[in-house]
mmCIF file of C-alpha atoms and ligand atoms in Angstrom:
data_model
loop_
_atom_site.group_PDB
_atom_site.id
_atom_site.type_symbol
_atom_site.label_atom_id
_atom_site.label_comp_id
_atom_site.label_asym_id
_atom_site.label_seq_id
_atom_site.Cartn_x
_atom_site.Cartn_y
_atom_site.Cartn_z
ATOM 1 C CA MET A 18 13.862 27.442 5.491
ATOM 2 C CA LYS A 19 12.258 25.096 6.431
ATOM 3 C CA VAL A 20 10.013 22.265 4.536
ATOM 4 C CA LEU A 21 6.734 19.520 6.396
ATOM 5 C CA ALA A 22 6.797 16.645 4.554
ATOM 6 C CA ILE A 23 3.961 14.725 5.068
ATOM 7 C CA CYS A 24 3.159 11.120 4.024
ATOM 8 C CA GLY A 25 -0.182 10.336 3.486
ATOM 9 C CA SER A 26 0.281 6.426 4.130
ATOM 10 C CA LEU A 27 -0.127 4.964 6.729
ATOM 11 C CA ARG A 28 1.613 1.855 5.581
ATOM 12 C CA LYS A 29 4.613 0.659 7.635
ATOM 13 C CA GLY A 30 6.948 -0.165 4.211
ATOM 14 C CA SER A 31 5.291 3.003 2.142
ATOM 15 C CA TYR A 32 7.449 3.519 -0.732
ATOM 16 C CA ASN A 33 5.679 7.842 -0.632
ATOM 17 C CA ARG A 34 7.259 7.771 2.801
ATOM 18 C CA SER A 35 10.334 6.272 1.105
ATOM 19 C CA LEU A 36 9.933 9.055 -1.725
ATOM 20 C CA LEU A 37 10.025 11.594 1.183
ATOM 21 C CA ARG A 38 12.785 10.725 2.446
ATOM 22 C CA ALA A 39 15.280 11.141 -1.367
ATOM 23 C CA ALA A 40 13.654 14.951 -1.078
ATOM 24 C CA ALA A 41 14.860 14.985 1.959
ATOM 25 C CA GLY A 42 17.733 14.317 0.587
ATOM 26 C CA ALA A 43 18.251 16.031 -2.031
ATOM 27 C CA ALA A 44 17.172 18.996 -0.232
ATOM 28 C CA PRO A 45 18.786 22.454 -1.463
ATOM 29 C CA ALA A 46 21.551 23.648 1.295
ATOM 30 C CA GLY A 47 20.065 26.126 3.343
ATOM 31 C CA MET A 48 16.526 23.547 3.430
ATOM 32 C CA GLU A 49 15.279 21.696 6.241
ATOM 33 C CA VAL A 50 13.022 18.260 5.373
ATOM 34 C CA GLU A 51 11.297 17.388 8.334
ATOM 35 C CA ILE A 52 9.142 14.265 7.400
ATOM 36 C CA VAL A 53 5.788 13.747 9.408
ATOM 37 C CA GLY A 54 2.698 10.471 9.518
ATOM 38 C CA ILE A 55 -1.149 10.830 9.671
ATOM 39 C CA GLU A 56 -1.257 8.632 11.869
ATOM 40 C CA GLY A 57 -3.697 8.548 15.362
ATOM 41 C CA ILE A 58 -5.607 11.060 13.793
ATOM 42 C CA PRO A 59 -9.537 9.441 14.018
ATOM 43 C CA VAL A 60 -11.657 9.741 11.312
ATOM 44 C CA PHE A 61 -13.128 13.505 10.542
ATOM 45 C CA SER A 62 -16.867 14.610 11.705
ATOM 46 C CA GLU A 63 -17.994 17.796 12.791
ATOM 47 C CA ASP A 64 -19.656 16.471 15.543
ATOM 48 C CA LEU A 65 -15.742 15.697 16.850
ATOM 49 C CA GLU A 66 -14.924 18.126 15.609
ATOM 50 C CA LYS A 67 -17.372 20.197 18.544
ATOM 51 C CA GLU A 68 -15.592 18.484 20.602
ATOM 52 C CA GLY A 69 -11.910 19.910 20.264
ATOM 53 C CA MET A 70 -9.632 19.159 18.395
ATOM 54 C CA PRO A 71 -7.479 16.079 18.314
ATOM 55 C CA GLU A 72 -3.643 15.823 19.442
ATOM 56 C CA ALA A 73 -2.591 14.943 16.868
ATOM 57 C CA VAL A 74 -4.486 17.304 14.731
ATOM 58 C CA ALA A 75 -3.513 19.469 17.253
ATOM 59 C CA ALA A 76 0.253 18.551 16.511
ATOM 60 C CA LEU A 77 0.379 18.540 12.652
ATOM 61 C CA ARG A 78 -1.601 21.985 12.076
ATOM 62 C CA LEU A 79 1.825 23.562 14.352
ATOM 63 C CA LYS A 80 3.828 22.386 12.222
ATOM 64 C CA GLY A 81 2.101 22.945 9.392
ATOM 65 C CA LYS A 82 2.170 26.722 10.396
ATOM 66 C CA ALA A 83 5.685 26.670 11.383
ATOM 67 C CA ALA A 84 6.796 25.042 8.851
ATOM 68 C CA ASP A 85 7.550 27.550 5.075
ATOM 69 C CA GLY A 86 6.083 25.203 2.837
ATOM 70 C CA ILE A 87 4.831 21.922 3.000
ATOM 71 C CA LEU A 88 5.349 18.502 0.875
ATOM 72 C CA PHE A 89 3.339 16.123 0.154
ATOM 73 C CA GLY A 90 4.018 12.458 -0.668
ATOM 74 C CA CYS A 91 0.362 11.183 -1.898
ATOM 75 C CA PRO A 92 -0.165 7.321 -2.343
ATOM 76 C CA GLU A 93 -2.975 6.936 -4.976
ATOM 77 C CA TYR A 94 -6.089 4.369 -3.652
ATOM 78 C CA ASN A 95 -8.654 3.369 -6.282
ATOM 79 C CA TYR A 96 -8.023 6.498 -9.258
ATOM 80 C CA GLY A 97 -7.644 9.191 -6.123
ATOM 81 C CA ILE A 98 -6.371 10.627 -3.032
ATOM 82 C CA ALA A 99 -5.739 7.846 -0.818
ATOM 83 C CA GLY A 100 -8.638 8.040 2.511
ATOM 84 C CA PRO A 101 -6.198 8.860 5.053
ATOM 85 C CA LEU A 102 -4.766 11.521 3.787
ATOM 86 C CA LYS A 103 -7.486 13.389 2.079
ATOM 87 C CA ASN A 104 -8.737 13.016 6.163
ATOM 88 C CA ALA A 105 -5.846 14.514 7.637
ATOM 89 C CA VAL A 106 -5.968 18.100 4.814
ATOM 90 C CA ASP A 107 -9.462 17.711 6.084
ATOM 91 C CA TRP A 108 -8.844 18.654 9.116
ATOM 92 C CA LEU A 109 -6.255 20.724 8.066
ATOM 93 C CA SER A 110 -8.360 22.842 6.267
ATOM 94 C CA ARG A 111 -10.607 23.873 9.130
ATOM 95 C CA ALA A 112 -10.156 27.767 10.765
ATOM 96 C CA HIS A 113 -11.123 26.400 14.981
ATOM 97 C CA GLY A 114 -11.731 30.256 15.265
ATOM 98 C CA GLU A 115 -7.697 31.269 13.959
ATOM 99 C CA PRO A 116 -7.572 33.857 10.721
ATOM 100 C CA LYS A 117 -5.514 31.131 8.759
ATOM 101 C CA THR A 118 -5.359 27.934 8.962
ATOM 102 C CA PRO A 119 -2.563 26.097 7.665
ATOM 103 C CA PHE A 120 -3.145 26.060 4.191
ATOM 104 C CA VAL A 121 -4.399 29.334 3.231
ATOM 105 C CA GLY A 122 -1.441 31.430 1.732
ATOM 106 C CA ARG A 123 1.064 28.578 2.417
ATOM 107 C CA PRO A 124 3.022 26.868 -0.382
ATOM 108 C CA VAL A 125 2.881 23.754 -1.944
ATOM 109 C CA ALA A 126 4.033 21.102 -3.399
ATOM 110 C CA MET A 127 3.747 17.130 -3.783
ATOM 111 C CA MET A 128 4.664 13.601 -5.119
ATOM 112 C CA GLY A 129 3.668 10.929 -5.883
ATOM 113 C CA ALA A 130 5.039 7.173 -5.814
ATOM 114 C CA SER A 131 1.981 3.843 -6.787
ATOM 115 C CA LEU A 132 2.516 0.738 -7.975
ATOM 116 C CA SER A 133 0.605 1.540 -11.528
ATOM 117 C CA MET A 134 1.776 2.860 -14.899
ATOM 118 C CA MET A 135 -0.293 5.665 -13.533
ATOM 119 C CA GLY A 136 2.665 6.235 -10.006
ATOM 120 C CA THR A 137 -0.089 8.977 -8.476
ATOM 121 C CA ALA A 138 -1.582 11.204 -10.971
ATOM 122 C CA ARG A 139 -5.214 11.254 -10.580
ATOM 123 C CA ALA A 140 -4.372 11.243 -6.794
ATOM 124 C CA GLN A 141 -1.988 14.268 -7.450
ATOM 125 C CA LEU A 142 -5.171 15.953 -9.397
ATOM 126 C CA GLN A 143 -7.574 15.980 -6.857
ATOM 127 C CA LEU A 144 -4.848 16.923 -3.689
ATOM 128 C CA ARG A 145 -4.175 19.617 -5.916
ATOM 129 C CA GLN A 146 -7.725 20.577 -6.181
ATOM 130 C CA THR A 147 -8.595 19.959 -2.879
ATOM 131 C CA LEU A 148 -5.696 22.512 -2.468
ATOM 132 C CA GLN A 149 -7.173 25.430 -3.926
ATOM 133 C CA ALA A 150 -10.339 25.380 -1.597
ATOM 134 C CA CYS A 151 -8.006 25.091 1.511
ATOM 135 C CA GLY A 152 -6.326 28.526 -0.251
ATOM 136 C CA ALA A 153 -2.505 26.925 -0.726
ATOM 137 C CA LEU A 154 -0.837 27.330 -3.176
ATOM 138 C CA THR A 155 0.531 24.560 -4.774
ATOM 139 C CA MET A 156 3.112 24.718 -7.329
ATOM 140 C CA PRO A 157 2.178 24.053 -11.142
ATOM 141 C CA THR A 158 5.352 22.287 -12.313
ATOM 142 C CA PRO A 159 7.905 20.385 -12.011
ATOM 143 C CA GLU A 160 5.725 17.520 -11.041
ATOM 144 C CA VAL A 161 6.129 13.719 -9.940
ATOM 145 C CA TYR A 162 4.819 10.653 -10.602
ATOM 146 C CA VAL A 163 6.610 7.650 -9.705
ATOM 147 C CA MET A 164 4.929 4.571 -11.326
ATOM 148 C CA ARG A 165 6.017 1.062 -10.284
ATOM 149 C CA ALA A 166 7.860 2.252 -7.409
ATOM 150 C CA GLN A 167 8.234 -1.590 -6.908
ATOM 151 C CA ASP A 168 10.911 -1.348 -10.200
ATOM 152 C CA LYS A 169 12.304 1.991 -8.013
ATOM 153 C CA PHE A 170 13.549 0.784 -4.135
ATOM 154 C CA ASP A 171 15.415 -0.938 -2.529
ATOM 155 C CA ALA A 172 14.265 -3.556 -0.079
ATOM 156 C CA GLU A 173 15.478 -1.033 2.136
ATOM 157 C CA GLY A 174 13.450 1.525 1.147
ATOM 158 C CA GLN A 175 15.827 3.835 -1.454
ATOM 159 C CA LEU A 176 15.231 5.390 -4.376
ATOM 160 C CA THR A 177 17.422 3.655 -6.152
ATOM 161 C CA ASP A 178 16.513 5.322 -9.599
ATOM 162 C CA LYS A 179 18.422 7.352 -11.055
ATOM 163 C CA PRO A 180 16.450 9.256 -13.527
ATOM 164 C CA THR A 181 13.805 9.324 -11.141
ATOM 165 C CA HIS A 182 16.188 10.856 -8.349
ATOM 166 C CA ASP A 183 16.718 14.048 -10.638
ATOM 167 C CA ALA A 184 13.074 14.601 -11.498
ATOM 168 C CA VAL A 185 12.823 14.171 -6.527
ATOM 169 C CA ALA A 186 16.138 16.578 -7.016
ATOM 170 C CA ARG A 187 14.807 18.985 -9.493
ATOM 171 C CA LEU A 188 11.231 18.960 -7.285
ATOM 172 C CA MET A 189 12.917 20.483 -5.186
ATOM 173 C CA THR A 190 14.638 22.519 -6.429
ATOM 174 C CA ALA A 191 11.597 24.293 -8.269
ATOM 175 C CA PHE A 192 10.504 23.886 -4.339
ATOM 176 C CA ASP A 193 12.348 26.230 -3.269
ATOM 177 C CA ALA A 194 12.673 29.147 -5.661
ATOM 178 C CA TRP A 195 8.913 28.774 -5.302
ATOM 179 C CA ILE A 196 8.538 29.633 -1.438
ATOM 180 C CA ALA A 197 11.525 32.048 -1.817
ATOM 181 C CA LYS A 198 9.294 33.651 -4.456
ATOM 182 C CA LEU A 199 5.835 33.936 -2.238
ATOM 183 C CA LYS A 200 7.632 34.896 0.091
ATOM 184 C CA GLY A 201 9.008 37.823 -1.236
HETATM 185 C C1 FMN B 15 -7.082 -0.001 -1.894
HETATM 186 C C2 FMN B 15 -6.470 0.451 -2.423
HETATM 187 C C3 FMN B 15 -6.396 0.759 -3.600
HETATM 188 C C4 FMN B 15 -5.237 0.913 -4.807
HETATM 189 N N1 FMN B 15 -5.209 0.787 -6.398
HETATM 190 C C5 FMN B 15 -4.525 2.339 -6.659
HETATM 191 C C6 FMN B 15 -5.020 2.743 -7.471
HETATM 192 O O1 FMN B 15 -5.441 3.044 -7.434
HETATM 193 N N2 FMN B 15 -3.827 2.848 -8.108
HETATM 194 C C7 FMN B 15 -2.627 2.803 -8.249
HETATM 195 O O2 FMN B 15 -2.033 2.739 -9.061
HETATM 196 N N3 FMN B 15 -2.305 1.581 -7.009
HETATM 197 C C8 FMN B 15 -3.111 1.794 -6.531
HETATM 198 N N4 FMN B 15 -3.405 0.653 -5.327
HETATM 199 C C9 FMN B 15 -1.861 0.577 -5.302
HETATM 200 C C10 FMN B 15 -0.937 1.200 -4.388
HETATM 201 O O3 FMN B 15 -0.278 1.753 -6.083
HETATM 202 C C11 FMN B 15 0.260 0.467 -3.431
HETATM 203 O O4 FMN B 15 -0.457 -0.596 -2.261
HETATM 204 C C12 FMN B 15 0.972 1.528 -2.519
HETATM 205 O O5 FMN B 15 2.074 0.919 -2.139
HETATM 206 C C13 FMN B 15 0.686 2.874 -1.872
HETATM 207 O O6 FMN B 15 1.058 3.954 -1.026
HETATM 208 P P1 FMN B 15 2.324 2.846 0.114
HETATM 209 O O7 FMN B 15 2.799 2.809 -0.517
HETATM 210 O O8 FMN B 15 3.246 4.776 0.239
HETATM 211 O O9 FMN B 15 1.637 2.656 0.646
HETATM 212 C C14 FMN B 15 -4.104 1.059 -4.580
HETATM 213 C C15 FMN B 15 -3.563 -0.214 -3.014
HETATM 214 C C16 FMN B 15 -4.996 -0.067 -2.077
HETATM 215 C C17 FMN B 15 -4.847 -0.473 -0.984
#
């Protein structure tokens, strides 16, 4: 089973990328997790879209379509989805003449890490709403909100907090079952 893990942060030392690395490490047997970024995706405009699909979008779209499930590492900016991630989702939500986008009918899950006590709860709620508009089948629970990320990862980006690690592992196990269930 293939999972595409999309990091919603462009920051070099991103906690959300580190969180996805921890998720990949905690994935159950038989689940292969590929972590990708959203670098190089231009700001969406319908005029730009008419000129053709940008290379970075096409590549991400292809990976999304080939995956059994998509996992987001969702940063929070100003109580909401970070702009670059929303922009990437908007690009991926477009049909480009095909019957299905990478989201339609595809199992999706998310997790997020932030510096505040909210652990990206507000951004994840918005992302859930957006993914609903996109036709994705978002896993309802469990949820992973990593608050005060600066205390949970070491300088190398390793997740050092055991309860957080356990929560990540639980989400990955549940996502495995969610994908299997929806694949029928
Ligand atoms: C423009 C901006 C707005 C932010 N707003 C929030 C916020 O609303 N809630 C929060 O928990 N953290 C907020 N932060 C802090 C982020 O949690 C922090 O930058 C985090 O490291 C981003 O995720 P990353 O490490 O994956 O890049 C904000 C950061 C920036 C740059």
